[in-house]
Short mmCIF file of C-alpha atoms in Angstrom, two decimals:
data_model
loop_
_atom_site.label_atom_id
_atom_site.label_comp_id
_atom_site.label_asym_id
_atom_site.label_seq_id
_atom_site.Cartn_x
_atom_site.Cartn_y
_atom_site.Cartn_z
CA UNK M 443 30.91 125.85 71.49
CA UNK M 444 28.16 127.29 69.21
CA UNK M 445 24.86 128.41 70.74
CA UNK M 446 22.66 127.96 67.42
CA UNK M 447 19.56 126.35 66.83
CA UNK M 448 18.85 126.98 63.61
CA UNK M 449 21.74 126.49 60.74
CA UNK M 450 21.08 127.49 57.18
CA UNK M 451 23.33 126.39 54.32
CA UNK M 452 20.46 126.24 51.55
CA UNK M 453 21.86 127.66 48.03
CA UNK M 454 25.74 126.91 48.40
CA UNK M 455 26.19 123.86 45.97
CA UNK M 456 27.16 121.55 48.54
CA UNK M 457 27.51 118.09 47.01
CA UNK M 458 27.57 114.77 48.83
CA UNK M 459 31.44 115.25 49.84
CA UNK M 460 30.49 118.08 51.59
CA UNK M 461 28.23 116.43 53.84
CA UNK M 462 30.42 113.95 54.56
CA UNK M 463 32.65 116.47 55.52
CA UNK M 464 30.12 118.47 57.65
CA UNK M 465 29.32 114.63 59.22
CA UNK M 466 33.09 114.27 60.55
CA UNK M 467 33.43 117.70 61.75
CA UNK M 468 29.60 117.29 63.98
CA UNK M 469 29.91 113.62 64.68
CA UNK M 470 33.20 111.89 64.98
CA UNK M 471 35.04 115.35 65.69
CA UNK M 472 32.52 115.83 68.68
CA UNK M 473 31.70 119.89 67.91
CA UNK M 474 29.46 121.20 69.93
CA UNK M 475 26.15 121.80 68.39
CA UNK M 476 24.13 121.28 70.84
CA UNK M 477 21.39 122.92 70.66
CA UNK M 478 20.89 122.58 67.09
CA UNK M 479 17.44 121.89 66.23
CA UNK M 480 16.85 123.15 62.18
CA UNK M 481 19.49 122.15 59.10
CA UNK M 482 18.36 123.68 56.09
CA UNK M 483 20.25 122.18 53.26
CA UNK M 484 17.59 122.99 50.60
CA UNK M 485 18.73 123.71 47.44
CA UNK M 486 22.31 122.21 46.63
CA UNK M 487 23.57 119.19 45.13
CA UNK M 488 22.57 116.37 47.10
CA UNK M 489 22.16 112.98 45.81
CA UNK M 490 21.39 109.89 47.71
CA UNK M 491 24.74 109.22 48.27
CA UNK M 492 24.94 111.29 50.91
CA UNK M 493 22.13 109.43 52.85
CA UNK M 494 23.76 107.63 55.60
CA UNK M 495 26.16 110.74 56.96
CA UNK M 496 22.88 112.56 56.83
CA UNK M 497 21.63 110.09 59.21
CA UNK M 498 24.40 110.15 61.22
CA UNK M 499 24.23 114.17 61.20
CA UNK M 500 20.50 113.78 62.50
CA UNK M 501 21.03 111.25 64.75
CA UNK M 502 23.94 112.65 66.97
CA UNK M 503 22.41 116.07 66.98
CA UNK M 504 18.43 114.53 67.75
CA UNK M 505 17.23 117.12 64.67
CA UNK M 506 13.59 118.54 64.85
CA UNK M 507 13.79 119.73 61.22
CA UNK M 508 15.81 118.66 58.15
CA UNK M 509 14.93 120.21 55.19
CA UNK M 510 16.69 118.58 52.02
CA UNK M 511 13.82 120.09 49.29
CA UNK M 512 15.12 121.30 45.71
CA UNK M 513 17.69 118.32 45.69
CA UNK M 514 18.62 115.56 43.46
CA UNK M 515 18.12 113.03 46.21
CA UNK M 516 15.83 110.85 43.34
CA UNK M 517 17.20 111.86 40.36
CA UNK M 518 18.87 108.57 39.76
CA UNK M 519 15.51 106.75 40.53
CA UNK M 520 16.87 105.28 43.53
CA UNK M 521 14.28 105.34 45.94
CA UNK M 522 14.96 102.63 48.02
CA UNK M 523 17.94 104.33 49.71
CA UNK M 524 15.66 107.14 50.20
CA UNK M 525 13.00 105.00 52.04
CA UNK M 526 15.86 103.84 54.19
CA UNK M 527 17.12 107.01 55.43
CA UNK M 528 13.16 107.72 56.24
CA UNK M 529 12.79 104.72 58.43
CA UNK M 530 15.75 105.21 60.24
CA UNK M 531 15.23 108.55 61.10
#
């Protein structure tokens, strides 16, 4: 198990495939990160196509703090999907 609250992978050019990885190993692998409470993923290469595994992600681990700034989550204009994620959060 990992005893971590805080988890910082800001500045490592993770792209959406990489959350989608980091969803399976948290959420449908079960690892134990319980007592996470921060994800810092400022400053890669996330678009809004990685939305939904990040709310997944958040969801199964009850985040306090998410930080996704310096991404290209609107580059493509598509707001919408990031209003979504907001809400559902």
């Amino acid at each position: 198990k990992y005893n971590t609250e805080r988890l910082v992978l800001s500045k490592n050019r993770l792209s959406d495939f990489s959350i989608s990885y980091l969803k399976t190993a948290i959420v449908d692998k079960k690892s134990s990160f319980n007592k996470l409470k921060s994800l810092d993923l400022s400053s890669n290469d996330l678009t809004s196509d990685c939305l939904s595994d990040l709310v997944s992600i958040v969801k199964h681990l009850n985040l306090e703090e998410l930080n996704l700034s310096d991404n290209q989550l609107l580059c493509r204009g598509d707001s919408r999907r990031v209003v979504s994620f907001i809400r559902k959060l």
